Coordinates of C-alpha atoms and ligand atoms in Angstrom, one line a residue:
X1 CA 16.4 -4.3 -25.2
X2 CA 13.2 -2.8 -24.0
X3 CA 10.5 -1.9 -26.4
X4 CA 12.8 -2.0 -29.3
X5 CA 15.7 0.2 -27.4
X6 CA 18.7 -0.3 -25.7
X7 CA 19.2 0.5 -21.9
X8 CA 21.9 3.3 -22.9
X9 CA 19.2 4.9 -25.0
X10 CA 16.5 4.8 -22.6
X11 CA 19.1 6.5 -19.9
X12 CA 19.9 9.0 -22.9
X13 CA 16.1 10.2 -23.6
X14 CA 15.1 9.9 -19.9
X15 CA 17.9 11.4 -17.8
X16 CA 16.0 11.1 -14.4
X17 CA 16.5 7.1 -15.2
X18 CA 20.4 7.8 -14.7
X19 CA 19.9 9.0 -10.8
X20 CA 17.4 6.3 -10.3
X21 CA 20.1 3.4 -11.4
X22 CA 22.6 5.5 -9.3
X23 CA 20.2 5.0 -6.2
X24 CA 20.1 8.7 -5.7
X25 CA 16.8 9.8 -4.3
X26 CA 14.5 11.3 -7.1
X27 CA 11.3 13.1 -7.2
X28 CA 9.0 13.0 -10.8
X29 CA 6.1 15.0 -11.2
X30 CA 3.8 13.2 -13.4
X31 CA 3.4 15.1 -16.9
X32 CA 0.5 13.3 -18.1
X33 CA -1.6 14.0 -15.0
X34 CA -5.2 15.0 -16.3
X35 CA -8.4 16.2 -14.4
X36 CA -10.0 13.2 -12.4
X37 CA -13.0 13.3 -14.8
X38 CA -10.9 12.2 -17.6
X39 CA -8.5 10.1 -15.8
X40 CA -11.1 7.9 -13.4
X41 CA -12.0 6.1 -16.3
X42 CA -8.8 4.5 -17.1
X43 CA -9.4 1.8 -14.4
X44 CA -12.2 0.4 -16.0
X45 CA -14.1 0.5 -12.7
X46 CA -16.2 3.3 -11.1
X47 CA -18.1 4.6 -8.0
X48 CA -20.6 1.9 -8.4
X49 CA -17.6 -0.9 -8.0
X50 CA -16.6 1.0 -5.1
X51 CA -20.2 1.3 -3.2
X52 CA -20.6 -2.6 -3.8
X53 CA -17.3 -3.3 -2.3
X54 CA -18.3 -1.1 0.7
X55 CA -21.7 -2.4 0.9
X56 CA -19.9 -6.2 1.0
X57 CA -18.0 -5.4 4.1
X58 CA -21.2 -4.1 5.6
X59 CA -22.9 -7.4 5.1
X60 CA -19.5 -9.3 6.4
X61 CA -19.7 -6.7 9.7
X62 CA -21.5 -9.1 12.0
X63 CA -19.1 -12.3 11.0
X64 CA -16.3 -9.8 11.3
X65 CA -17.0 -8.5 14.8
X66 CA -17.8 -12.2 15.9
X67 CA -14.6 -13.5 14.5
X68 CA -12.1 -10.8 15.4
X69 CA -12.4 -9.1 18.7
X70 CA -10.4 -6.4 17.8
X71 CA -13.2 -5.3 15.0
X72 CA -15.8 -5.9 17.8
X73 CA -15.7 -2.1 19.0
X74 CA -16.4 -0.9 15.6
X75 CA -19.0 -3.5 15.1
X76 CA -17.1 -5.3 12.6
X77 CA -16.0 -2.3 10.7
X78 CA -12.1 -2.6 9.5
X79 CA -11.2 0.7 10.0
X80 CA -8.1 3.0 11.3
X81 CA -7.9 6.3 12.9
X82 CA -6.8 9.8 11.7
X83 CA -4.2 11.7 13.7
X84 CA -2.2 14.9 13.6
X85 CA 1.4 15.1 13.6
X86 CA 2.3 18.5 14.9
X87 CA 5.8 17.7 16.0
X88 CA 6.6 15.7 12.8
X89 CA 5.4 18.7 11.0
X90 CA 8.2 21.0 12.6
X91 CA 10.7 17.9 12.4
X92 CA 10.0 17.6 8.4
X93 CA 10.3 21.4 8.2
X94 CA 13.7 21.4 9.9
X95 CA 15.1 18.1 8.5
X96 CA 14.6 19.0 5.0
X97 CA 14.7 23.1 5.0
X98 CA 11.1 23.1 3.4
X99 CA 8.1 25.3 4.6
X100 CA 4.7 23.4 5.0
X101 CA 1.8 25.9 5.1
X102 CA -0.7 23.3 6.1
X103 CA -1.0 20.8 8.8
X104 CA 0.4 17.1 8.8
X105 CA -2.1 14.5 9.5
X106 CA -1.5 10.5 9.4
X107 CA -3.8 7.9 8.4
X108 CA -3.2 4.8 10.8
X109 CA -3.5 1.7 8.8
X110 CA -0.6 0.9 10.7
X111 CA -2.9 0.0 13.3
X112 CA -6.1 -1.6 11.1
X113 CA -7.6 -4.5 13.0
X114 CA -7.3 -8.3 11.8
X115 CA -3.8 -7.9 10.3
X116 CA -2.3 -4.6 11.3
X117 CA -1.3 -2.9 7.7
X118 CA -3.0 -1.6 4.7
X119 CA -3.7 -5.4 3.4
X120 CA -6.6 -5.5 5.9
X121 CA -8.3 -3.7 3.5
X122 CA -7.7 -5.2 0.0
X123 CA -6.7 -8.5 0.9
X124 CA -9.6 -9.1 3.7
X125 CA -11.8 -7.6 1.0
X126 CA -10.8 -10.3 -1.8
X127 CA -11.2 -13.3 0.5
X128 CA -14.6 -12.1 1.8
X129 CA -15.8 -11.4 -2.1
X130 CA -14.5 -15.0 -2.9
X131 CA -16.2 -16.9 0.3
X132 CA -19.5 -14.9 -0.5
X133 CA -19.6 -15.8 -4.0
X134 CA -19.1 -19.2 -2.9
X135 CA -21.6 -19.6 -0.4
X136 CA -24.1 -17.9 -2.5
X137 CA -23.5 -20.5 -5.3
X138 CA -23.7 -23.6 -2.8
X139 CA -27.1 -21.8 -1.2
X140 CA -25.7 -22.0 2.3
X141 CA -25.9 -18.0 2.2
X142 CA -28.3 -15.4 1.0
X143 CA -27.0 -11.8 0.9
X144 CA -30.1 -10.8 3.4
X145 CA -29.0 -13.1 5.9
X146 CA -26.9 -12.6 9.0
X147 CA -23.4 -13.6 7.9
X148 CA -22.8 -15.2 10.8
X149 CA -24.1 -18.4 9.3
X150 CA -20.9 -18.7 7.6
X151 CA -19.5 -19.8 11.0
X152 CA -22.1 -22.7 10.9
X153 CA -21.3 -26.3 9.7
X154 CA -22.9 -26.0 6.3
X155 CA -20.5 -23.4 5.3
X156 CA -17.4 -24.6 7.0
X157 CA -18.0 -27.9 5.2
X158 CA -18.0 -25.9 2.2
X159 CA -15.0 -24.0 2.6
X160 CA -12.8 -26.8 3.9
X161 CA -12.9 -28.1 0.7
X162 CA -11.8 -25.0 -1.2
X163 CA -8.3 -23.5 -1.4
X164 CA -6.7 -20.2 -1.3
X165 CA -3.1 -19.2 -2.6
X166 CA -1.4 -15.8 -2.6
X167 CA 2.1 -14.6 -3.6
X168 CA 3.3 -12.1 -1.1
X169 CA 6.1 -10.0 0.6
X170 CA 4.3 -10.4 3.7
X171 CA 1.8 -8.4 5.0
X172 CA -0.6 -9.6 2.0
X173 CA -0.2 -13.2 3.0
X174 CA -0.8 -12.4 6.8
X175 CA -4.2 -10.7 5.8
X176 CA -5.2 -13.4 3.4
X177 CA -4.1 -16.5 5.6
X178 CA -5.6 -15.0 9.0
X179 CA -9.2 -14.3 7.0
X180 CA -9.1 -17.2 4.8
X181 CA -8.1 -19.6 7.8
X182 CA -10.8 -18.0 9.8
X183 CA -13.5 -19.1 7.2
X184 CA -11.9 -22.5 7.2
X185 CA -10.3 -22.3 3.7
X186 CA -6.9 -24.1 2.9
X187 CA -4.5 -21.4 2.7
X188 CA -1.1 -21.5 0.9
X189 CA 0.8 -18.4 0.8
X190 CA 3.8 -18.1 -1.1
X191 CA 6.3 -15.8 0.5
X192 CA 9.5 -14.1 -1.2
X193 CA 12.9 -14.2 0.2
X194 CA 12.2 -10.7 1.8
X195 CA 9.1 -11.7 4.3
X196 CA 9.9 -11.4 7.7
X197 CA 10.2 -14.5 10.1
X198 CA 7.6 -13.5 12.7
X199 CA 4.8 -13.2 9.7
X200 CA 5.3 -16.9 8.6
X201 CA 5.4 -17.8 12.2
X202 CA 1.8 -16.2 12.6
X203 CA 0.6 -17.9 9.7
X204 CA 1.9 -21.4 10.6
X205 CA 0.4 -21.2 14.0
X206 CA -2.9 -20.6 12.3
X207 CA -2.6 -23.5 10.2
X208 CA -1.4 -21.7 6.9
X209 CA 0.6 -23.5 4.4
X210 CA 3.7 -21.1 4.1
X211 CA 5.9 -21.7 1.1
X212 CA 9.1 -20.0 1.0
X213 CA 10.5 -18.7 -2.0
X214 CA 14.4 -18.0 -2.5
X215 CA 13.5 -15.4 -5.1
X216 CA 11.9 -12.1 -5.0
X217 CA 8.4 -11.1 -5.1
X218 CA 7.5 -11.1 -8.6
X219 CA 8.8 -15.1 -8.6
X220 CA 6.8 -15.8 -5.4
X221 CA 3.5 -14.8 -7.5
X222 CA 4.2 -16.4 -10.6
X223 CA 5.1 -19.6 -8.9
X224 CA 2.0 -19.3 -6.6
X225 CA -0.1 -18.4 -9.8
X226 CA 1.2 -21.4 -11.7
X227 CA 0.5 -23.9 -8.8
X228 CA -3.1 -22.4 -8.5
X229 CA -3.8 -22.7 -12.2
X230 CA -3.6 -26.5 -11.8
X231 CA -6.3 -26.8 -9.1
X232 CA -9.8 -25.9 -10.0
X233 CA -10.7 -25.9 -6.6
X234 CA -8.1 -23.0 -5.8
X235 CA -8.7 -19.2 -5.7
X236 CA -5.5 -17.3 -6.3
X237 CA -5.4 -14.0 -5.0
X238 CA -3.2 -11.9 -8.0
X239 CA -1.8 -9.2 -6.1
X240 CA -0.6 -7.9 -9.8
X241 CA -3.8 -8.1 -11.4
X242 CA -7.0 -8.1 -8.8
X243 CA -9.9 -5.8 -9.1
X244 CA -11.0 -6.9 -5.8
X245 CA -7.8 -6.0 -3.8
X246 CA -8.0 -2.4 -5.7
X247 CA -11.7 -1.8 -4.7
X248 CA -11.2 -3.3 -1.1
X249 CA -8.4 -0.4 -0.8
X250 CA -10.5 2.2 -2.5
X251 CA -13.1 1.5 0.2
X252 CA -11.1 3.6 2.5
X253 CA -11.5 6.9 0.7
X254 CA -15.4 6.6 1.5
X255 CA -14.7 6.6 5.2
X256 CA -12.0 9.0 4.8
X257 CA -14.5 12.0 3.8
X258 CA -16.6 11.6 6.9
X259 CA -13.2 11.3 9.3
X260 CA -11.7 14.4 7.9
X261 CA -15.2 16.1 8.1
X262 CA -15.5 15.2 11.6
X263 CA -11.8 16.4 12.1
X264 CA -12.9 19.7 10.8
X265 CA -10.4 19.3 7.9
X266 CA -11.8 21.0 4.7
X267 CA -10.9 19.7 1.5
X268 CA -11.6 21.8 -1.8
X269 CA -9.8 23.6 -4.6
X270 CA -8.7 26.3 -2.3
X271 CA -7.8 23.9 0.4
X272 CA -6.1 20.8 -1.5
X273 CA -5.5 17.4 0.2
X274 CA -2.0 16.1 -0.4
X275 CA -1.8 12.2 0.3
X276 CA 1.5 10.3 0.5
X277 CA 1.5 6.7 0.0
X278 CA 3.9 4.2 0.0
X279 CA 4.1 2.0 -3.2
X280 CA 4.7 -1.7 -3.8
X281 CA 3.2 -3.6 -6.7
X282 CA 0.5 -0.7 -6.6
X283 CA -2.7 -2.2 -5.3
X284 CA -2.7 -0.5 -2.1
X285 CA -1.6 2.8 -3.0
X286 CA -3.8 2.8 -6.4
X287 CA -7.0 2.0 -4.8
X288 CA -6.7 4.4 -2.4
X289 CA -5.6 7.0 -4.7
X290 CA -8.5 5.9 -7.2
X291 CA -11.2 6.0 -4.3
X292 CA -10.0 9.5 -3.1
X293 CA -10.0 10.8 -6.6
X294 CA -13.7 9.7 -6.9
X295 CA -14.5 11.6 -3.6
X296 CA -12.6 14.6 -3.7
X297 CA -11.8 15.0 -7.3
X298 CA -9.3 17.2 -8.4
X299 CA -9.1 18.8 -4.7
X300 CA -6.9 15.8 -3.9
X301 CA -3.2 15.1 -5.1
X302 CA -1.7 11.5 -4.6
X303 CA 1.9 10.8 -4.5
X304 CA 3.5 7.7 -4.3
X305 CA 6.6 6.7 -2.2
X306 CA 9.0 3.9 -3.2
X307 CA 12.6 2.8 -2.1
X308 CA 15.4 3.9 -4.2
X309 CA 16.2 -0.2 -4.5
X310 CA 12.6 -1.1 -5.9
X311 CA 11.2 2.0 -7.8
X312 CA 9.0 0.0 -9.7
X313 CA 5.8 2.1 -10.1
X314 CA 8.0 5.4 -11.0
X315 CA 9.8 3.3 -13.3
X316 CA 6.7 2.0 -15.1
X317 CA 5.0 5.1 -15.5
X318 CA 8.4 7.3 -16.3
X319 CA 9.1 5.0 -19.3
X320 CA 5.7 4.1 -20.0
X321 CA 6.5 0.4 -20.1
X322 CA 4.1 -0.3 -16.8
X323 CA 4.6 -3.9 -16.3
X324 CA 6.9 -4.3 -19.4
X325 CA 9.9 -3.4 -17.3
X326 CA 11.4 -4.3 -14.1
X327 CA 13.8 -2.5 -11.8
X328 CA 16.4 -5.3 -12.5
X329 CA 16.3 -4.6 -16.1
X330 CA 18.0 -1.3 -15.4
X331 CA 20.1 -3.0 -12.8
X332 CA 18.7 -2.2 -9.7
X333 CA 18.5 -4.8 -7.3
X334 CA 15.2 -4.8 -5.6
X335 CA 16.8 -5.0 -2.4
X336 CA 15.3 -3.0 0.7
X337 CA 14.6 -3.1 4.3
X338 CA 11.2 -1.6 3.2
X339 CA 9.9 -5.5 2.9
X340 CA 6.5 -4.7 1.9
X341 CA 7.6 -2.3 -0.8
X342 CA 10.4 -4.9 -2.3
X343 CA 8.7 -5.1 -5.7
X344 CA 10.6 -5.1 -8.8
X345 CA 7.7 -4.9 -11.2
X346 CA 4.9 -3.0 -11.2
X347 CA 1.1 -4.2 -11.6
X348 CA 0.1 -3.3 -15.2
X349 CA -3.5 -2.7 -14.2
X350 CA -2.6 -0.2 -11.7
X351 CA 0.0 1.6 -13.7
X352 CA -2.7 2.0 -16.3
X353 CA -5.2 3.2 -13.8
X354 CA -2.8 5.4 -12.5
X355 CA -0.9 6.9 -15.7
X356 CA -3.1 9.9 -15.7
X357 CA -4.2 10.0 -12.0
X358 CA -1.0 10.0 -9.5
X359 CA 0.3 13.7 -9.3
X360 CA 4.2 12.4 -8.4
X361 CA 6.4 9.7 -7.4
X362 CA 9.6 9.7 -5.4
X363 CA 12.1 7.5 -3.9
X364 CA 13.4 7.3 -0.5
X365 CA 16.6 5.7 1.0
X366 CA 16.0 2.9 3.4
X367 CA 18.5 5.0 5.8
X368 CA 16.2 7.6 5.7
X369 CA 13.6 5.6 6.1
X370 CA 15.0 4.4 9.3
X371 CA 15.6 7.9 10.4
X372 CA 11.9 8.8 9.9
X373 CA 11.0 5.7 11.8
X374 CA 13.2 6.7 14.8
X375 CA 12.0 10.0 14.7
X376 CA 8.5 9.3 14.6
X377 CA 8.9 7.2 17.8
X378 CA 10.7 10.0 19.2
X379 CA 8.2 12.9 18.6
X380 CA 4.7 11.1 18.3
X381 CA 5.4 8.0 20.0
X382 CA 4.5 5.9 17.0
X383 CA 6.3 2.9 15.9
X384 CA 6.1 1.5 12.4
X385 CA 7.4 -1.1 10.2
X386 CA 10.1 0.6 7.5
X387 CA 7.9 0.5 4.4
X388 CA 5.1 2.4 6.3
X389 CA 7.0 5.4 6.9
X390 CA 8.1 6.0 3.0
X391 CA 5.1 8.3 2.7
X392 CA 6.6 10.6 5.6
X393 CA 9.0 12.7 3.6
X394 CA 6.7 13.2 1.0
X395 CA 5.6 17.0 2.1
X396 CA 9.3 18.3 1.4
X397 CA 9.0 16.7 -1.8
X398 CA 6.5 19.2 -3.2
X399 CA 7.0 22.1 -5.6
X400 CA 7.3 25.3 -3.1
X401 CA 4.3 27.0 -4.5
X402 CA 2.3 23.9 -3.7
X403 CA 3.8 23.3 0.1
X404 CA 2.9 27.0 0.7
X405 CA -0.9 26.5 -0.1
X406 CA -3.2 26.3 2.8
X407 CA -3.8 22.6 2.1
X408 CA -3.5 19.3 4.4
X409 CA -0.7 16.9 4.0
X410 CA -2.0 13.6 4.9
X411 CA 1.0 10.6 5.3
X412 CA -0.6 7.2 4.9
X413 CA 1.2 4.7 7.4
X414 CA 0.5 1.2 5.8
X415 CA 1.9 -1.1 8.6
X416 CA 3.5 -1.8 11.9
X417 CA 1.4 -2.8 14.8
X418 CA 1.8 -6.5 14.8
X419 CA 5.5 -6.1 14.1
X420 CA 6.8 -8.1 17.4
X421 CA 8.3 -5.5 20.2
X422 CA 12.1 -6.6 19.8
X423 CA 12.0 -5.9 15.9
X424 CA 10.5 -2.7 16.3
X425 CA 13.2 -1.8 18.8
X426 CA 15.9 -2.8 16.6
X427 CA 14.4 -0.7 13.7
X428 CA 14.4 2.2 16.1
X429 CA 17.7 1.6 17.0
X430 CA 19.0 1.9 13.5
X431 CA 17.2 5.0 13.0
X432 CA 18.6 6.9 15.8
X433 CA 22.2 6.1 14.3
X434 CA 20.8 7.9 11.3
X435 CA 18.9 10.6 12.9
X436 CA 21.4 13.7 12.0
X437 CA 20.2 15.6 9.0
X438 CA 22.6 15.1 6.4
X439 CA 23.1 17.5 3.7
X440 CA 20.4 16.0 1.7
X441 CA 19.8 16.6 -1.9
X442 CA 16.2 15.0 -3.1
X443 CA 17.3 15.9 -6.4
X444 CA 13.7 17.1 -7.6
X445 CA 12.7 17.2 -11.2
X446 CA 9.9 19.3 -12.2
X447 CA 8.5 19.3 -15.7
Ligands
LIG1 C1 1.8 -3.9 0.7 C2 2.4 -2.7 1.4 C3 2.5 -1.4 0.7 C4 2.1 -1.2 -0.6 O1 0.7 -1.7 -1.0 P1 1.1 -2.4 -2.9 O2 -0.3 -2.8 -3.0 O3 2.0 -3.8 -2.7 O4 1.5 -1.3 -3.5 C5 2.8 -0.5 1.6 N1 3.2 -0.6 3.1 C6 2.9 -1.7 3.5 C7 3.4 -2.0 4.9 C8 2.6 -3.1 2.6 O5 2.4 -4.2 3.6

């Protein structure tokens, strides 16, 4: 029983769920979508909070530049480039039989410094926020200091006595572990069964304790949270509830405005920006979408992409049950090669924040993820991890009227640059076998 109703009753009143249970690709347009001015308040956060996160990252820039050589060229700013994908624009039109009036762009968070995924935004921000609070309280740092003082013995001693823990499918653990260890904190990462071996290896090489869980992401988080709560000197980075993660992701939007301006991309009501974001528990895409709505208002439309085997956000929003439902409740197995998206239950906080803000959610089959991955490699020379390409078919899911507008389509690529070359090669090979366009039915459901 879910909210007093049987699964049968849910399938009867919400027929889209039947396709989801059958693991068919679906597209859902949010009937509760509201103007940004009304819906932004749902998060309980505002522009001042995002600005504060951006200011914090700026304070840490000297320390970041000194600690992570790959941020030095940008003076310690962890940011990714924008890139137009002209060939993929054609490929999408042909593969899916759609017409896209506007150009296709990509945001390469796959190539973010420090940890090579979108988690280098949220995960890094939360660790820095925590470290800053500790250091300020202990008197080893003032906000006006050059934050490189955090590399000095007084701060190192302080951090050495403190612990950090996180539950993750891989990339969040990688980010939190890398930055936490660089500060000198003792970090424990609880990895779900989906986590790739190389991510665990990289962490152990840096002295991070990796705890492997046989169960999925939700269990890894729950167990990590339980252990951390028993330890007063431990901070738990809570991917299901954290505001600091969310705000770290949101900062991306402030910077994107300048990047789009520099690229000559116009965004206004007659030139809308469509943004396609892979969604796991929701913090990454939710935080970015929140920031985008703050910056661009109703001129931006945010679309979330999930695997057919792990559609937790779509399920939570469509039923209105948010985190009171898991994909397993409907017999969906949460088994997907898109390890970064292998999440069975959405964040309740993010679902609440996105309830009226997200335009649409869709699901994509694992085979199609690999096909897109191989096509992207072939046509644009970009190699990503499977989760990271989930947004790539998003433009094909729009209603024809929206696709015909002279807007811009921005696909958020979320990870891949740190994946070992042989693993990337095996992804591409699997994708090449899937490349033939099949007679596809994306099963669009329009309100
Ligand atoms: C974590 C992750 C996402 C999704 O972020 P959530 O906060 O879990 O929704 C998407 N892509 C990749 C590669 C990720 O690691």
